[in-house]
Each structure stands twice: as C-alpha cells, then as structure tokens.
Short mmCIF file of N, CA and C and ligand atoms in Angstrom, two decimals:
data_model
loop_
_atom_site.label_atom_id
_atom_site.label_comp_id
_atom_site.label_asym_id
_atom_site.label_seq_id
_atom_site.Cartn_x
_atom_site.Cartn_y
_atom_site.Cartn_z
N MET A 17 -31.11 -1.06 -101.31
CA MET A 17 -30.36 -2.32 -100.77
C MET A 17 -29.66 -1.99 -99.36
N ALA A 18 -29.91 -2.75 -98.56
CA ALA A 18 -29.24 -2.60 -97.17
C ALA A 18 -27.64 -2.63 -97.41
N LYS A 19 -26.94 -1.96 -96.53
CA LYS A 19 -25.44 -1.91 -96.68
C LYS A 19 -24.81 -2.25 -95.43
N VAL A 20 -23.69 -3.17 -95.39
CA VAL A 20 -22.95 -3.35 -94.18
C VAL A 20 -21.57 -3.09 -94.63
N LEU A 21 -20.86 -2.39 -93.60
CA LEU A 21 -19.39 -2.29 -93.86
C LEU A 21 -18.55 -3.31 -92.69
N VAL A 22 -17.77 -4.07 -93.22
CA VAL A 22 -17.02 -4.94 -92.46
C VAL A 22 -15.50 -4.34 -92.44
N MET A 23 -15.12 -4.09 -91.13
CA MET A 23 -13.70 -3.49 -90.95
C MET A 23 -12.95 -4.45 -90.28
N HIS A 24 -11.63 -4.42 -90.42
CA HIS A 24 -10.64 -5.22 -89.85
C HIS A 24 -9.41 -4.34 -89.51
N GLY A 25 -8.94 -4.69 -88.31
CA GLY A 25 -7.90 -3.88 -87.95
C GLY A 25 -6.54 -4.44 -88.13
N PRO A 26 -5.51 -3.84 -87.32
CA PRO A 26 -4.15 -4.20 -87.65
C PRO A 26 -3.82 -5.73 -87.53
N ASN A 27 -2.90 -6.01 -88.41
CA ASN A 27 -2.44 -7.62 -88.55
C ASN A 27 -3.37 -8.58 -89.10
N LEU A 28 -4.53 -8.15 -89.19
CA LEU A 28 -5.75 -9.25 -89.64
C LEU A 28 -5.44 -9.68 -91.15
N ASN A 29 -4.55 -8.69 -91.86
CA ASN A 29 -4.23 -9.04 -93.21
C ASN A 29 -3.33 -10.21 -93.30
N LEU A 30 -2.78 -10.67 -91.96
CA LEU A 30 -1.88 -11.84 -92.03
C LEU A 30 -2.63 -13.20 -91.62
N LEU A 31 -4.04 -13.09 -91.53
CA LEU A 31 -4.70 -14.31 -91.22
C LEU A 31 -4.55 -15.42 -92.12
N GLY A 32 -4.41 -16.60 -91.51
CA GLY A 32 -4.23 -17.85 -92.26
C GLY A 32 -2.74 -18.16 -92.68
N THR A 33 -2.02 -17.11 -92.27
CA THR A 33 -0.55 -17.36 -92.56
C THR A 33 0.42 -17.55 -91.29
N ARG A 34 0.10 -17.09 -90.10
CA ARG A 34 0.74 -17.20 -88.98
C ARG A 34 -0.27 -17.55 -87.71
N GLU A 35 0.21 -18.12 -86.76
CA GLU A 35 -0.54 -18.29 -85.59
C GLU A 35 -1.82 -19.00 -85.77
N PRO A 36 -1.82 -20.21 -86.60
CA PRO A 36 -3.17 -20.83 -86.97
C PRO A 36 -3.86 -21.32 -85.65
N GLU A 37 -2.89 -21.56 -84.66
CA GLU A 37 -3.59 -22.31 -83.40
C GLU A 37 -4.47 -21.29 -82.75
N ILE A 38 -4.33 -20.07 -82.84
CA ILE A 38 -5.28 -18.92 -82.23
C ILE A 38 -6.24 -18.50 -83.27
N TYR A 39 -5.70 -18.15 -84.44
CA TYR A 39 -6.60 -17.61 -85.50
C TYR A 39 -7.06 -18.39 -86.77
N GLY A 40 -6.72 -19.65 -86.66
CA GLY A 40 -7.19 -20.67 -87.76
C GLY A 40 -6.45 -20.33 -89.14
N HIS A 41 -6.99 -21.12 -90.10
CA HIS A 41 -6.18 -21.26 -91.48
C HIS A 41 -6.90 -20.37 -92.28
N THR A 42 -8.00 -19.70 -91.96
CA THR A 42 -8.82 -19.04 -93.16
C THR A 42 -8.19 -17.60 -93.26
N THR A 43 -7.98 -17.21 -94.58
CA THR A 43 -7.40 -15.88 -95.00
C THR A 43 -8.45 -14.94 -94.91
N LEU A 44 -8.00 -13.67 -94.82
CA LEU A 44 -8.84 -12.48 -94.66
C LEU A 44 -9.85 -12.36 -95.95
N ALA A 45 -9.12 -12.65 -97.20
CA ALA A 45 -9.89 -12.85 -98.49
C ALA A 45 -10.99 -13.80 -98.31
N ASP A 46 -10.82 -15.00 -97.61
CA ASP A 46 -11.74 -15.99 -97.55
C ASP A 46 -12.82 -15.36 -96.65
N ILE A 47 -12.52 -14.83 -95.51
CA ILE A 47 -13.65 -14.25 -94.71
C ILE A 47 -14.46 -13.26 -95.51
N ASN A 48 -13.81 -12.32 -96.11
CA ASN A 48 -14.64 -11.33 -96.90
C ASN A 48 -15.46 -11.79 -98.03
N GLU A 49 -15.06 -13.00 -98.66
CA GLU A 49 -15.77 -13.56 -99.57
C GLU A 49 -17.02 -14.22 -99.06
N MET A 50 -16.86 -15.12 -97.78
CA MET A 50 -17.98 -15.63 -97.22
C MET A 50 -19.11 -14.51 -97.00
N LEU A 51 -18.48 -13.46 -96.38
CA LEU A 51 -19.38 -12.33 -95.90
C LEU A 51 -20.37 -11.82 -96.96
N VAL A 52 -19.52 -11.51 -98.06
CA VAL A 52 -20.06 -10.79 -99.25
C VAL A 52 -21.29 -11.71 -99.82
N ARG A 53 -20.74 -13.15 -99.99
CA ARG A 53 -21.83 -14.15 -100.33
C ARG A 53 -23.09 -14.16 -99.58
N ARG A 54 -22.89 -14.45 -98.30
CA ARG A 54 -24.06 -14.45 -97.22
C ARG A 54 -24.85 -13.31 -97.34
N GLY A 55 -24.23 -12.14 -97.46
CA GLY A 55 -24.90 -10.80 -97.54
C GLY A 55 -25.77 -10.76 -98.73
N ASN A 56 -25.16 -10.96 -99.96
CA ASN A 56 -25.83 -10.86 -101.10
C ASN A 56 -26.98 -11.98 -101.24
N ALA A 57 -26.88 -13.21 -100.53
CA ALA A 57 -28.05 -14.11 -100.67
C ALA A 57 -29.29 -13.38 -99.73
N ALA A 58 -28.94 -12.59 -98.86
CA ALA A 58 -29.98 -12.05 -97.97
C ALA A 58 -30.46 -10.69 -98.53
N GLY A 59 -29.70 -10.19 -99.45
CA GLY A 59 -30.15 -8.80 -100.02
C GLY A 59 -29.21 -7.77 -99.35
N VAL A 60 -28.15 -8.05 -98.89
CA VAL A 60 -27.38 -7.02 -98.21
C VAL A 60 -26.10 -6.87 -99.13
N GLU A 61 -25.69 -5.60 -99.29
CA GLU A 61 -24.43 -5.23 -99.95
C GLU A 61 -23.41 -5.13 -98.82
N VAL A 62 -22.31 -5.96 -98.97
CA VAL A 62 -21.21 -6.05 -97.80
C VAL A 62 -19.97 -5.41 -98.59
N ASP A 63 -19.41 -4.39 -97.91
CA ASP A 63 -18.12 -3.72 -98.31
C ASP A 63 -17.16 -4.16 -97.28
N CYS A 64 -15.90 -4.42 -97.54
CA CYS A 64 -14.96 -4.88 -96.67
C CYS A 64 -13.73 -3.93 -96.61
N TYR A 65 -13.06 -3.53 -95.71
CA TYR A 65 -11.97 -2.66 -95.32
C TYR A 65 -11.05 -3.21 -94.39
N GLN A 66 -9.67 -3.20 -94.72
CA GLN A 66 -8.69 -3.51 -93.70
C GLN A 66 -7.61 -2.50 -93.58
N SER A 67 -7.21 -2.16 -92.38
CA SER A 67 -6.05 -1.06 -92.24
C SER A 67 -5.27 -1.52 -91.01
N ASN A 68 -3.97 -1.24 -91.25
CA ASN A 68 -3.11 -1.25 -90.06
C ASN A 68 -2.85 -0.07 -89.24
N HIS A 69 -3.64 1.01 -89.81
CA HIS A 69 -3.32 2.34 -89.14
C HIS A 69 -4.71 2.81 -88.55
N GLU A 70 -4.46 3.30 -87.30
CA GLU A 70 -5.55 3.85 -86.46
C GLU A 70 -6.28 5.00 -87.19
N GLY A 71 -5.46 5.99 -87.82
CA GLY A 71 -6.12 7.14 -88.32
C GLY A 71 -6.83 6.77 -89.45
N ALA A 72 -6.53 5.71 -90.32
CA ALA A 72 -7.03 5.34 -91.48
C ALA A 72 -8.59 4.64 -91.05
N LEU A 73 -8.36 3.89 -90.01
CA LEU A 73 -9.62 3.17 -89.40
C LEU A 73 -10.71 4.40 -88.94
N VAL A 74 -10.11 5.29 -88.33
CA VAL A 74 -11.05 6.47 -87.83
C VAL A 74 -11.70 7.18 -89.07
N ASP A 75 -10.85 7.36 -90.17
CA ASP A 75 -11.41 8.18 -91.22
C ASP A 75 -12.46 7.24 -91.95
N ARG A 76 -12.16 5.87 -92.00
CA ARG A 76 -13.24 5.04 -92.64
C ARG A 76 -14.53 5.01 -91.77
N LEU A 77 -14.44 5.01 -90.47
CA LEU A 77 -15.68 5.10 -89.55
C LEU A 77 -16.46 6.32 -89.96
N GLN A 78 -15.77 7.40 -89.94
CA GLN A 78 -16.42 8.70 -90.30
C GLN A 78 -16.89 8.68 -91.64
N ALA A 79 -16.33 8.30 -92.59
CA ALA A 79 -16.89 8.25 -93.95
C ALA A 79 -18.07 7.31 -93.97
N ALA A 80 -18.17 6.37 -93.26
CA ALA A 80 -19.21 5.35 -93.16
C ALA A 80 -20.50 5.86 -92.67
N ASN A 81 -20.57 7.12 -92.00
CA ASN A 81 -21.69 7.64 -91.35
C ASN A 81 -22.69 7.98 -92.35
N HIS A 82 -23.94 7.60 -92.09
CA HIS A 82 -25.16 7.79 -92.96
C HIS A 82 -24.93 7.09 -94.41
N ASN A 83 -23.96 6.16 -94.52
CA ASN A 83 -23.81 5.45 -95.74
C ASN A 83 -23.88 4.06 -95.59
N TYR A 84 -24.05 3.59 -94.31
CA TYR A 84 -24.16 2.11 -94.03
C TYR A 84 -25.20 1.98 -92.95
N ASP A 85 -25.92 0.71 -93.02
CA ASP A 85 -26.96 0.43 -92.00
C ASP A 85 -26.25 -0.02 -90.67
N TYR A 86 -25.19 -0.82 -90.84
CA TYR A 86 -24.43 -1.39 -89.80
C TYR A 86 -22.86 -1.44 -90.21
N ILE A 87 -22.10 -1.61 -89.08
CA ILE A 87 -20.61 -1.89 -89.29
C ILE A 87 -20.32 -2.98 -88.42
N ILE A 88 -19.64 -3.96 -88.92
CA ILE A 88 -19.09 -5.17 -88.22
C ILE A 88 -17.56 -4.91 -88.17
N PHE A 89 -17.01 -4.78 -86.86
CA PHE A 89 -15.88 -4.23 -86.96
C PHE A 89 -14.78 -5.19 -85.75
N ASN A 90 -13.74 -5.71 -86.35
CA ASN A 90 -12.83 -6.42 -85.55
C ASN A 90 -11.65 -5.44 -85.59
N ALA A 91 -11.54 -4.70 -84.51
CA ALA A 91 -10.52 -3.60 -84.35
C ALA A 91 -9.18 -4.12 -83.91
N ALA A 92 -9.02 -5.52 -83.74
CA ALA A 92 -7.85 -6.21 -83.34
C ALA A 92 -7.19 -5.45 -82.11
N ALA A 93 -5.82 -5.18 -82.02
CA ALA A 93 -5.25 -4.72 -80.87
C ALA A 93 -5.83 -3.33 -80.57
N TYR A 94 -6.22 -2.60 -81.41
CA TYR A 94 -6.83 -1.26 -81.01
C TYR A 94 -8.01 -1.17 -80.16
N THR A 95 -8.62 -2.51 -80.15
CA THR A 95 -9.92 -2.70 -79.27
C THR A 95 -9.47 -2.42 -77.91
N HIS A 96 -8.33 -2.76 -77.51
CA HIS A 96 -7.77 -2.73 -76.03
C HIS A 96 -7.28 -1.37 -75.59
N TYR A 97 -7.08 -0.47 -76.54
CA TYR A 97 -6.44 0.93 -76.00
C TYR A 97 -6.69 2.09 -76.84
N SER A 98 -7.50 2.01 -77.96
CA SER A 98 -7.70 3.17 -78.64
C SER A 98 -8.93 4.00 -78.37
N VAL A 99 -8.59 5.11 -77.88
CA VAL A 99 -9.70 6.06 -77.39
C VAL A 99 -10.16 6.72 -78.72
N ALA A 100 -9.12 6.81 -79.68
CA ALA A 100 -9.57 7.55 -80.89
C ALA A 100 -10.57 6.78 -81.65
N ILE A 101 -10.49 5.50 -81.69
CA ILE A 101 -11.42 4.60 -82.45
C ILE A 101 -12.73 4.50 -81.56
N ARG A 102 -12.62 4.52 -80.28
CA ARG A 102 -13.75 4.56 -79.36
C ARG A 102 -14.67 5.80 -79.70
N ASP A 103 -14.03 7.01 -79.75
CA ASP A 103 -14.78 8.25 -79.93
C ASP A 103 -15.22 8.31 -81.34
N ALA A 104 -14.62 7.57 -82.22
CA ALA A 104 -15.08 7.75 -83.73
C ALA A 104 -16.49 6.89 -83.81
N ILE A 105 -16.33 5.74 -83.00
CA ILE A 105 -17.47 4.83 -82.99
C ILE A 105 -18.80 5.68 -82.33
N ALA A 106 -18.38 6.23 -81.18
CA ALA A 106 -19.47 7.06 -80.49
C ALA A 106 -19.98 8.09 -81.30
N ALA A 107 -19.19 8.66 -82.20
CA ALA A 107 -19.37 9.99 -82.89
C ALA A 107 -20.38 9.85 -84.14
N ILE A 108 -20.45 8.43 -84.60
CA ILE A 108 -21.28 8.18 -85.78
C ILE A 108 -22.61 7.47 -85.33
N GLU A 109 -23.61 7.58 -86.25
CA GLU A 109 -24.95 7.19 -85.98
C GLU A 109 -25.08 5.49 -86.38
N VAL A 110 -24.08 5.05 -87.22
CA VAL A 110 -24.25 3.71 -87.56
C VAL A 110 -23.89 2.84 -86.44
N PRO A 111 -24.77 1.79 -86.11
CA PRO A 111 -24.51 0.84 -85.04
C PRO A 111 -23.37 -0.11 -85.36
N VAL A 112 -22.46 -0.27 -84.49
CA VAL A 112 -21.16 -1.04 -84.71
C VAL A 112 -21.31 -2.34 -83.82
N ILE A 113 -21.02 -3.43 -84.44
CA ILE A 113 -20.92 -4.64 -83.87
C ILE A 113 -19.48 -5.02 -83.66
N GLU A 114 -19.03 -5.27 -82.49
CA GLU A 114 -17.56 -5.55 -82.27
C GLU A 114 -17.38 -7.08 -82.51
N VAL A 115 -16.36 -7.63 -83.15
CA VAL A 115 -16.20 -9.03 -83.31
C VAL A 115 -14.67 -9.45 -82.93
N HIS A 116 -14.53 -10.53 -82.52
CA HIS A 116 -13.22 -11.12 -82.31
C HIS A 116 -13.18 -12.73 -82.75
N ILE A 117 -12.09 -13.00 -83.29
CA ILE A 117 -12.00 -14.46 -83.69
C ILE A 117 -11.81 -15.17 -82.57
N SER A 118 -10.86 -14.83 -81.66
CA SER A 118 -10.58 -15.62 -80.33
C SER A 118 -11.55 -14.90 -79.26
N ASN A 119 -11.50 -15.88 -78.12
CA ASN A 119 -12.26 -15.47 -77.02
C ASN A 119 -11.31 -14.52 -76.19
N ILE A 120 -11.44 -13.29 -76.37
CA ILE A 120 -10.59 -12.13 -75.61
C ILE A 120 -10.57 -12.29 -74.21
N HIS A 121 -11.73 -12.81 -73.65
CA HIS A 121 -11.79 -13.10 -72.17
C HIS A 121 -11.15 -14.22 -71.49
N GLN A 122 -10.77 -15.25 -72.47
CA GLN A 122 -9.93 -16.28 -71.94
C GLN A 122 -8.39 -16.03 -72.10
N ARG A 123 -7.96 -14.99 -72.73
CA ARG A 123 -6.59 -14.72 -73.00
C ARG A 123 -5.84 -13.76 -72.04
N GLU A 124 -4.79 -13.32 -72.38
CA GLU A 124 -4.20 -12.50 -71.49
C GLU A 124 -5.00 -11.34 -70.81
N ALA A 125 -4.67 -10.94 -69.63
CA ALA A 125 -5.52 -9.89 -68.92
C ALA A 125 -5.73 -8.64 -69.73
N PHE A 126 -4.63 -8.20 -70.40
CA PHE A 126 -4.76 -6.85 -71.36
C PHE A 126 -5.81 -7.02 -72.27
N ARG A 127 -6.27 -8.26 -72.73
CA ARG A 127 -7.20 -8.44 -73.84
C ARG A 127 -8.58 -8.50 -73.27
N HIS A 128 -8.76 -8.61 -71.81
CA HIS A 128 -9.97 -8.73 -71.28
C HIS A 128 -10.81 -7.37 -71.39
N THR A 129 -10.25 -6.32 -71.51
CA THR A 129 -10.98 -5.02 -71.41
C THR A 129 -11.05 -4.54 -72.99
N SER A 130 -12.16 -3.99 -73.34
CA SER A 130 -12.50 -3.47 -74.58
C SER A 130 -12.97 -2.10 -74.41
N MET A 131 -12.04 -1.11 -75.02
CA MET A 131 -12.32 0.23 -74.89
C MET A 131 -13.62 0.61 -75.77
N LEU A 132 -14.01 -0.38 -76.68
CA LEU A 132 -15.12 -0.15 -77.91
C LEU A 132 -16.37 -0.63 -77.14
N ALA A 133 -16.39 -1.78 -76.50
CA ALA A 133 -17.68 -2.37 -76.04
C ALA A 133 -18.57 -1.53 -75.70
N PRO A 134 -18.23 -0.48 -74.81
CA PRO A 134 -19.36 0.40 -74.23
C PRO A 134 -20.00 1.29 -75.31
N VAL A 135 -19.32 1.52 -76.45
CA VAL A 135 -20.00 2.40 -77.53
C VAL A 135 -20.50 1.74 -78.66
N CYS A 136 -20.35 0.15 -78.59
CA CYS A 136 -20.90 -0.68 -79.64
C CYS A 136 -22.26 -1.33 -79.18
N LEU A 137 -22.94 -1.77 -80.24
CA LEU A 137 -24.25 -2.42 -80.02
C LEU A 137 -24.15 -3.66 -79.41
N GLY A 138 -23.18 -4.43 -79.73
CA GLY A 138 -22.77 -5.59 -78.98
C GLY A 138 -21.56 -6.18 -79.24
N GLN A 139 -21.09 -7.23 -78.58
CA GLN A 139 -19.79 -7.89 -78.96
C GLN A 139 -20.09 -9.43 -79.15
N ILE A 140 -19.32 -9.95 -80.17
CA ILE A 140 -19.25 -11.44 -80.62
C ILE A 140 -17.82 -11.76 -80.44
N CYS A 141 -17.50 -12.89 -79.64
CA CYS A 141 -15.92 -13.21 -79.79
C CYS A 141 -15.92 -14.73 -79.53
N GLY A 142 -14.82 -15.39 -79.84
CA GLY A 142 -14.50 -16.70 -79.59
C GLY A 142 -14.98 -17.73 -80.49
N LEU A 143 -15.84 -17.34 -81.58
CA LEU A 143 -16.39 -18.35 -82.45
C LEU A 143 -15.48 -18.68 -83.47
N GLY A 144 -14.23 -18.25 -83.51
CA GLY A 144 -13.34 -18.34 -84.84
C GLY A 144 -13.86 -17.33 -85.76
N VAL A 145 -13.53 -17.72 -87.18
CA VAL A 145 -14.06 -16.77 -88.07
C VAL A 145 -15.50 -16.63 -88.21
N GLU A 146 -16.14 -17.69 -87.54
CA GLU A 146 -17.72 -17.59 -87.67
C GLU A 146 -18.30 -16.42 -86.68
N SER A 147 -17.33 -15.77 -85.99
CA SER A 147 -17.70 -14.68 -85.20
C SER A 147 -18.29 -13.51 -86.23
N TYR A 148 -17.76 -13.41 -87.31
CA TYR A 148 -17.99 -12.38 -88.31
C TYR A 148 -19.44 -12.83 -88.83
N LEU A 149 -19.46 -14.17 -89.19
CA LEU A 149 -20.77 -14.76 -89.79
C LEU A 149 -22.03 -14.43 -88.94
N ALA A 150 -21.61 -14.75 -87.52
CA ALA A 150 -22.71 -14.64 -86.50
C ALA A 150 -23.19 -13.25 -86.60
N ALA A 151 -22.16 -12.24 -86.58
CA ALA A 151 -22.49 -10.64 -86.58
C ALA A 151 -23.43 -10.36 -87.87
N LEU A 152 -23.09 -10.86 -88.97
CA LEU A 152 -23.86 -10.67 -90.24
C LEU A 152 -25.29 -11.28 -90.02
N GLU A 153 -25.41 -12.45 -89.40
CA GLU A 153 -26.47 -12.98 -89.24
C GLU A 153 -27.33 -12.38 -88.50
N ALA A 154 -26.93 -11.59 -87.38
CA ALA A 154 -27.62 -10.70 -86.43
C ALA A 154 -28.14 -9.48 -87.11
N VAL A 155 -27.39 -9.09 -88.16
CA VAL A 155 -27.73 -7.81 -88.80
C VAL A 155 -28.84 -8.14 -89.87
N ILE A 156 -28.70 -9.38 -90.39
CA ILE A 156 -29.77 -9.72 -91.36
C ILE A 156 -31.15 -9.98 -90.64
N TYR A 157 -31.18 -10.54 -89.32
CA TYR A 157 -32.28 -10.56 -88.61
C TYR A 157 -32.91 -9.11 -88.25
N LYS A 158 -31.91 -8.26 -87.84
CA LYS A 158 -32.39 -6.98 -87.35
C LYS A 158 -32.97 -6.17 -88.64
N LEU A 159 -32.39 -6.50 -89.82
CA LEU A 159 -33.09 -5.84 -90.81
C LEU A 159 -34.26 -6.44 -91.47
N GLY A 160 -34.72 -7.44 -90.76
CA GLY A 160 -35.89 -8.20 -91.13
C GLY A 160 -35.72 -8.88 -92.32
N LEU A 161 -34.32 -9.19 -92.87
CA LEU A 161 -34.45 -9.77 -94.15
C LEU A 161 -34.36 -11.33 -94.15
N HIS A 162 -34.47 -11.87 -93.02
CA HIS A 162 -34.26 -13.33 -92.88
C HIS A 162 -35.84 -13.78 -93.19
N LYS A 163 -36.85 -12.85 -93.08
CA LYS A 163 -38.32 -13.43 -93.28
C LYS A 163 -38.35 -13.53 -94.95
N LYS A 164 -37.76 -12.53 -95.71
CA LYS A 164 -37.96 -12.46 -97.13
C LYS A 164 -37.21 -13.81 -97.61
N GLU A 165 -36.11 -14.12 -97.12
CA GLU A 165 -35.44 -15.26 -97.48
C GLU A 165 -36.09 -16.57 -97.52
N GLN A 166 -37.04 -16.76 -96.34
CA GLN A 166 -37.77 -17.88 -96.24
C GLN A 166 -38.95 -18.01 -97.21
N THR A 167 -39.50 -16.78 -97.80
CA THR A 167 -40.60 -16.77 -98.74
C THR A 167 -39.95 -16.92 -100.22
N ARG A 168 -38.59 -16.97 -100.32
CA ARG A 168 -38.13 -17.07 -101.68
C ARG A 168 -38.12 -18.24 -102.46
O1 CA2 B 15 -9.35 -12.38 -81.73
C1 CA2 B 15 -9.55 -11.39 -82.46
O2 CA2 B 15 -9.95 -11.28 -83.42
C2 CA2 B 15 -8.44 -10.19 -82.07
O3 CA2 B 15 -9.21 -9.08 -82.40
C3 CA2 B 15 -7.15 -10.38 -82.78
C4 CA2 B 15 -6.04 -9.41 -82.56
C5 CA2 B 15 -5.87 -9.33 -81.07
O4 CA2 B 15 -4.88 -8.17 -80.73
C6 CA2 B 15 -7.11 -9.22 -80.23
O5 CA2 B 15 -6.85 -9.27 -78.85
C7 CA2 B 15 -8.04 -10.17 -80.51
C8 CA2 B 15 -4.80 -9.59 -83.23
C9 CA2 B 15 -4.96 -9.75 -84.79
C10 CA2 B 15 -3.60 -10.29 -85.35
O6 CA2 B 15 -4.06 -11.20 -86.29
C11 CA2 B 15 -3.00 -11.97 -86.64
C12 CA2 B 15 -3.27 -12.95 -87.46
C13 CA2 B 15 -2.48 -13.75 -88.07
C14 CA2 B 15 -1.15 -13.82 -87.48
C15 CA2 B 15 -0.73 -12.96 -86.69
C16 CA2 B 15 -1.61 -11.98 -86.23
#
C-alpha cells in the first residue's frame, strides 16, 4: 500500500481555536481525519505528525526516508527561515510537497520567501485547509490510484 506522511509545523496544533479569519475554523484533528479518509478511499495509508520543534521535524523527515512515497508538509513559520529543514528535505529521497493554508504571497513580505520551495516537488498555498487535500489529490494522481478508483 502506498504511504504518505503529512507533517505540520509550529502552532498548527492551534488551528480552529485562534485567528479563524486567516486559518479558518477547522481543527488539526479535522484536517488529519479528512486526509486519512481520502487516502484510505484511494488506497493510500496516511500518517500525520505535528511538532512545534525544528529538530523534531528534522528527525521525522530523516526517519521518513525510504518509508513513504510522498510527504505533504506545512512547515508553518519554519518555511521562511529554516535552513535545517531545507537541508533535511534535500537530504531525503522522498518527494515533499509544501503546503500552506493561507496565500503566503499575499501576506507580509517576510512570508513571500520560502526556504523550502527550491527543494520541494511543488507548492500549494492559499486554498484554505483544502491546500492539504489538493496536495493529497496530486499524490493520488501521481501514484496512478485515481484510475483504480474509477473502476471500483
Ligand atoms: O498559511 C499557512 O499554512 C502558514 O504555513 C501558517 C503559519 C505561517 O507562519 C506561515 O507563514 C503560513 C502559521 C501557523 C500558525 O497557525 C496558527 C493557527 C491558529 C492560531 C494561531 C496560529
């Protein structure tokens, strides 16, 4: 079975509790549940991980190498300045899709730069929590699993 790891960076554990005008009302548990369900329907096992700590995120990326087909990663604020996370993504063979709930390009100038984008397969941002679902949909297509679903 294909395996996808969804990773969430600092403060995303607060989703749905604060700043709903930017990040919406959906909780992190809701997002993870949506992704696991969509994945399972397509034949993809989805594991989810959140940490507020840079080193823990680096450790998880390293541990994921050779164990997952894709990683969907919202590195939150680390996106904009973490060389350690960028290096960890570059060091593993698993393709990483960068996601953001908000459109980082429409926000403050410091959010316009992603340290991670150059070492990621692609970036999806600004679609709300559906950014994660769009990334998973892309993975399902890339794995060729959308075809199987049509014939079920
Ligand atoms: O839009 C995104 O998904 C971000 O990755 C979210 C990060 C932000 O630093 C990035 O620039 C864009 C912030 C995550 C903080 O999440 C919170 C959720 C609820 C309440 C407070 C913070």
